[in-house]
Amino acid sequence: MSRITVFGATGLTGRLVVKHALAQGHEVVALVRDPARLTPESSGLNVIGGSPLSKVDVHRCVQGADAVIHCLGIGGKGDGKPTTLISDSVRLVLEAMQSHGVPRIVCMSNVGAGDSGSWFANRFVIPLFLRWLLPIIEDKNRMEALLRASSIEWISVRLPSIVEGPDTPLRVSADGRGLGLSISAESTARFLLQQVGSREYLRSAPSISN
């Protein structure tokens, strides 16, 4: 079993990543701003209070890990303003992983990053009807550029709208085309955890949906 560091462990998907990782016998270290939001229900879970933008806190959580799953998000639709939260956090995480010899990171990204998805969605739907997504996608593009420039083993999982619901079969696309409009958090968590030990999508950015 592995020791997995999880960022964004109090979010809809992050909570399920922690839950299923523990159920599979992994040890989990979760960095959260408010430890009271993630009550340890297993001796395998170590909750550390801190900031994903603090170099000291990030190093403390990454040290000794076998892999990192980065589920951090801005929450909901954000405020529509430019953000660097995800890319700034991933930059610190990659530096810490290099320093401590942690080999692999699995990151949550968005369909639309790297021009994935349909031309119609990227040139018409998002700019006109989903403008709040643009700064999020721009930050995910910066994040993916950091991953590509790193020597760390990485997988960036591009996702549509994440909703509550059961784990159901996935569609996987290399370019984000031919996908559904949503994916359940359960299915997302399962796929993210699978990438900890799989080489199938290593150093690539698969898009997935239900």
GROMACS .gro file of C-alpha atoms in nm:
model
  210
    1MET     CA    1   0.000   0.000   0.000
    2SER     CA    2   0.103   0.362  -0.057
    3ARG     CA    3   0.129   0.679   0.144
    4ILE     CA    4  -0.076   0.939  -0.044
    5THR     CA    5  -0.077   1.313   0.022
    6VAL     CA    6  -0.408   1.476  -0.071
    7PHE     CA    7  -0.463   1.847  -0.133
    8GLY     CA    8  -0.824   1.967  -0.143
    9ALA     CA    9  -0.935   1.687   0.088
   10THR     CA   10  -1.243   1.871   0.217
   11GLY     CA   11  -1.399   1.922  -0.127
   12LEU     CA   12  -1.668   1.706  -0.288
   13THR     CA   13  -1.415   1.489  -0.472
   14GLY     CA   14  -1.130   1.517  -0.225
   15ARG     CA   15  -1.336   1.370   0.059
   16LEU     CA   16  -1.413   1.066  -0.155
   17VAL     CA   17  -1.048   1.027  -0.257
   18VAL     CA   18  -0.956   1.015   0.112
   19LYS     CA   19  -1.243   0.777   0.196
   20HIS     CA   20  -1.164   0.528  -0.081
   21ALA     CA   21  -0.787   0.549  -0.034
   22LEU     CA   22  -0.829   0.455   0.331
   23ALA     CA   23  -1.072   0.175   0.239
   24GLN     CA   24  -0.807   0.035   0.003
   25GLY     CA   25  -0.552   0.031   0.285
   26HIS     CA   26  -0.349   0.335   0.186
   27GLU     CA   27  -0.212   0.580   0.440
   28VAL     CA   28  -0.336   0.934   0.374
   29VAL     CA   29  -0.191   1.271   0.471
   30ALA     CA   30  -0.435   1.558   0.411
   31LEU     CA   31  -0.340   1.926   0.420
   32VAL     CA   32  -0.648   2.135   0.504
   33ARG     CA   33  -0.697   2.494   0.613
   34ASP     CA   34  -0.943   2.393   0.885
   35PRO     CA   35  -0.869   2.049   1.035
   36ALA     CA   36  -1.211   2.049   1.205
   37ARG     CA   37  -1.368   1.996   0.862
   38LEU     CA   38  -1.203   1.655   0.822
   39THR     CA   39  -1.241   1.439   1.129
   40PRO     CA   40  -1.006   1.138   1.123
   41GLU     CA   41  -1.217   0.822   1.107
   42SER     CA   42  -0.919   0.594   1.057
   43SER     CA   43  -0.574   0.555   1.208
   44GLY     CA   44  -0.448   0.570   0.851
   45LEU     CA   45  -0.546   0.936   0.813
   46ASN     CA   46  -0.318   1.218   0.925
   47VAL     CA   47  -0.486   1.560   0.900
   48ILE     CA   48  -0.250   1.858   0.902
   49GLY     CA   49  -0.370   2.216   0.927
   50GLY     CA   50  -0.204   2.458   0.692
   51SER     CA   51  -0.212   2.635   0.357
   52PRO     CA   52  -0.150   2.488   0.011
   53LEU     CA   53   0.032   2.812  -0.064
   54SER     CA   54   0.276   2.777   0.226
   55LYS     CA   55   0.610   2.626   0.130
   56VAL     CA   56   0.667   2.500   0.484
   57ASP     CA   57   0.324   2.337   0.508
   58VAL     CA   58   0.348   2.178   0.164
   59HIS     CA   59   0.693   2.031   0.234
   60ARG     CA   60   0.571   1.894   0.567
   61CYS     CA   61   0.282   1.708   0.401
   62VAL     CA   62   0.469   1.584   0.094
   63GLN     CA   63   0.772   1.445   0.275
   64GLY     CA   64   0.758   1.066   0.288
   65ALA     CA   65   0.473   1.031   0.040
   66ASP     CA   66   0.466   0.781  -0.246
   67ALA     CA   67   0.225   0.994  -0.449
   68VAL     CA   68   0.026   1.318  -0.440
   69ILE     CA   69  -0.334   1.365  -0.549
   70HIS     CA   70  -0.412   1.734  -0.603
   71CYS     CA   71  -0.788   1.798  -0.579
   72LEU     CA   72  -0.767   2.162  -0.479
   73GLY     CA   73  -1.025   2.394  -0.633
   74ILE     CA   74  -1.155   2.746  -0.584
   75GLY     CA   75  -1.502   2.619  -0.494
   76GLY     CA   76  -1.818   2.644  -0.703
   77LYS     CA   77  -1.798   2.895  -0.986
   78GLY     CA   78  -1.546   3.119  -0.817
   79ASP     CA   79  -1.581   3.494  -0.859
   80GLY     CA   80  -1.498   3.519  -1.228
   81LYS     CA   81  -1.172   3.700  -1.153
   82PRO     CA   82  -0.826   3.582  -1.259
   83THR     CA   83  -0.682   3.323  -1.022
   84THR     CA   84  -0.346   3.154  -0.976
   85LEU     CA   85  -0.444   2.938  -0.678
   86ILE     CA   86  -0.405   2.601  -0.848
   87SER     CA   87  -0.088   2.675  -1.045
   88ASP     CA   88   0.076   2.842  -0.745
   89SER     CA   89  -0.006   2.543  -0.525
   90VAL     CA   90   0.111   2.286  -0.782
   91ARG     CA   91   0.435   2.479  -0.831
   92LEU     CA   92   0.509   2.445  -0.458
   93VAL     CA   93   0.404   2.080  -0.456
   94LEU     CA   94   0.632   1.994  -0.749
   95GLU     CA   95   0.925   2.168  -0.579
   96ALA     CA   96   0.857   1.973  -0.259
   97MET     CA   97   0.825   1.646  -0.449
   98GLN     CA   98   1.158   1.704  -0.619
   99SER     CA   99   1.319   1.787  -0.285
  100HIS     CA  100   1.184   1.477  -0.109
  101GLY     CA  101   1.201   1.229  -0.397
  102VAL     CA  102   0.825   1.178  -0.433
  103PRO     CA  103   0.772   1.029  -0.780
  104ARG     CA  104   0.412   1.090  -0.890
  105ILE     CA  105   0.136   1.351  -0.887
  106VAL     CA  106  -0.223   1.318  -1.010
  107CYS     CA  107  -0.402   1.650  -1.066
  108MET     CA  108  -0.759   1.752  -1.133
  109SER     CA  109  -0.794   1.973  -1.440
  110ASN     CA  110  -1.083   2.087  -1.660
  111VAL     CA  111  -1.211   1.990  -2.002
  112GLY     CA  112  -1.122   2.301  -2.201
  113ALA     CA  113  -0.764   2.313  -2.075
  114GLY     CA  114  -0.513   2.268  -2.354
  115ASP     CA  115  -0.794   2.332  -2.606
  116SER     CA  116  -0.950   1.999  -2.512
  117GLY     CA  117  -1.320   1.961  -2.580
  118SER     CA  118  -1.518   2.066  -2.883
  119TRP     CA  119  -1.451   2.377  -3.092
  120PHE     CA  120  -1.813   2.482  -3.036
  121ALA     CA  121  -1.781   2.464  -2.657
  122ASN     CA  122  -1.444   2.641  -2.642
  123ARG     CA  123  -1.524   2.918  -2.892
  124PHE     CA  124  -1.895   2.972  -2.827
  125VAL     CA  125  -2.052   2.808  -2.521
  126ILE     CA  126  -1.784   2.889  -2.259
  127PRO     CA  127  -1.706   3.248  -2.369
  128LEU     CA  128  -2.076   3.342  -2.398
  129PHE     CA  129  -2.253   3.134  -2.133
  130LEU     CA  130  -1.986   3.000  -1.897
  131ARG     CA  131  -1.750   3.295  -1.871
  132TRP     CA  132  -1.680   3.214  -1.504
  133LEU     CA  133  -1.491   2.907  -1.629
  134LEU     CA  134  -1.236   3.105  -1.832
  135PRO     CA  135  -1.005   3.212  -1.544
  136ILE     CA  136  -1.023   2.860  -1.399
  137ILE     CA  137  -0.922   2.704  -1.732
  138GLU     CA  138  -0.644   2.960  -1.774
  139ASP     CA  139  -0.505   2.861  -1.434
  140LYS     CA  140  -0.530   2.491  -1.523
  141ASN     CA  141  -0.333   2.568  -1.841
  142ARG     CA  142  -0.059   2.721  -1.627
  143MET     CA  143  -0.071   2.416  -1.400
  144GLU     CA  144  -0.037   2.175  -1.692
  145ALA     CA  145   0.258   2.373  -1.830
  146LEU     CA  146   0.431   2.326  -1.495
  147LEU     CA  147   0.361   1.953  -1.506
  148ARG     CA  148   0.497   1.916  -1.858
  149ALA     CA  149   0.815   2.100  -1.764
  150SER     CA  150   0.871   1.878  -1.459
  151SER     CA  151   1.065   1.553  -1.437
  152ILE     CA  152   0.798   1.422  -1.196
  153GLU     CA  153   0.563   1.148  -1.317
  154TRP     CA  154   0.230   1.327  -1.370
  155ILE     CA  155  -0.125   1.272  -1.486
  156SER     CA  156  -0.363   1.566  -1.535
  157VAL     CA  157  -0.724   1.448  -1.541
  158ARG     CA  158  -0.949   1.687  -1.734
  159LEU     CA  159  -1.304   1.689  -1.603
  160PRO     CA  160  -1.644   1.831  -1.700
  161SER     CA  161  -1.896   1.937  -1.434
  162ILE     CA  162  -1.856   1.723  -1.120
  163VAL     CA  163  -2.185   1.621  -0.959
  164GLU     CA  164  -2.302   1.399  -0.677
  165GLY     CA  165  -2.402   1.050  -0.777
  166PRO     CA  166  -2.292   0.688  -0.796
  167ASP     CA  167  -1.980   0.549  -0.959
  168THR     CA  168  -2.080   0.461  -1.315
  169PRO     CA  169  -1.883   0.360  -1.627
  170LEU     CA  170  -1.648   0.617  -1.776
  171ARG     CA  171  -1.586   0.762  -2.117
  172VAL     CA  172  -1.219   0.847  -2.167
  173SER     CA  173  -1.099   1.077  -2.443
  174ALA     CA  174  -0.751   1.195  -2.539
  175ASP     CA  175  -0.878   1.529  -2.672
  176GLY     CA  176  -1.191   1.588  -2.466
  177ARG     CA  177  -1.430   1.521  -2.752
  178GLY     CA  178  -1.717   1.273  -2.738
  179LEU     CA  179  -1.771   1.316  -2.364
  180GLY     CA  180  -2.078   1.362  -2.150
  181LEU     CA  181  -2.153   1.692  -1.977
  182SER     CA  182  -2.079   1.569  -1.624
  183ILE     CA  183  -1.906   1.311  -1.409
  184SER     CA  184  -1.989   1.195  -1.059
  185ALA     CA  185  -1.749   1.270  -0.777
  186GLU     CA  186  -1.743   0.894  -0.703
  187SER     CA  187  -1.627   0.813  -1.056
  188THR     CA  188  -1.372   1.094  -1.042
  189ALA     CA  189  -1.227   0.973  -0.712
  190ARG     CA  190  -1.200   0.616  -0.841
  191PHE     CA  191  -1.014   0.727  -1.154
  192LEU     CA  192  -0.777   0.957  -0.965
  193LEU     CA  193  -0.684   0.678  -0.724
  194GLN     CA  194  -0.627   0.433  -1.009
  195GLN     CA  195  -0.362   0.666  -1.152
  196VAL     CA  196  -0.147   0.634  -0.839
  197GLY     CA  197  -0.034   0.289  -0.951
  198SER     CA  198  -0.106   0.288  -1.325
  199ARG     CA  199   0.122   0.388  -1.613
  200GLU     CA  200  -0.155   0.396  -1.875
  201TYR     CA  201  -0.194   0.775  -1.880
  202LEU     CA  202   0.149   0.871  -1.750
  203ARG     CA  203   0.257   1.222  -1.857
  204SER     CA  204  -0.071   1.283  -2.038
  205ALA     CA  205  -0.401   1.463  -1.981
  206PRO     CA  206  -0.695   1.230  -2.039
  207SER     CA  207  -1.045   1.378  -2.034
  208ILE     CA  208  -1.314   1.171  -1.864
  209SER     CA  209  -1.690   1.181  -1.808
  210ASN     CA  210  -1.975   0.942  -1.728
   0.00000   0.00000   0.00000
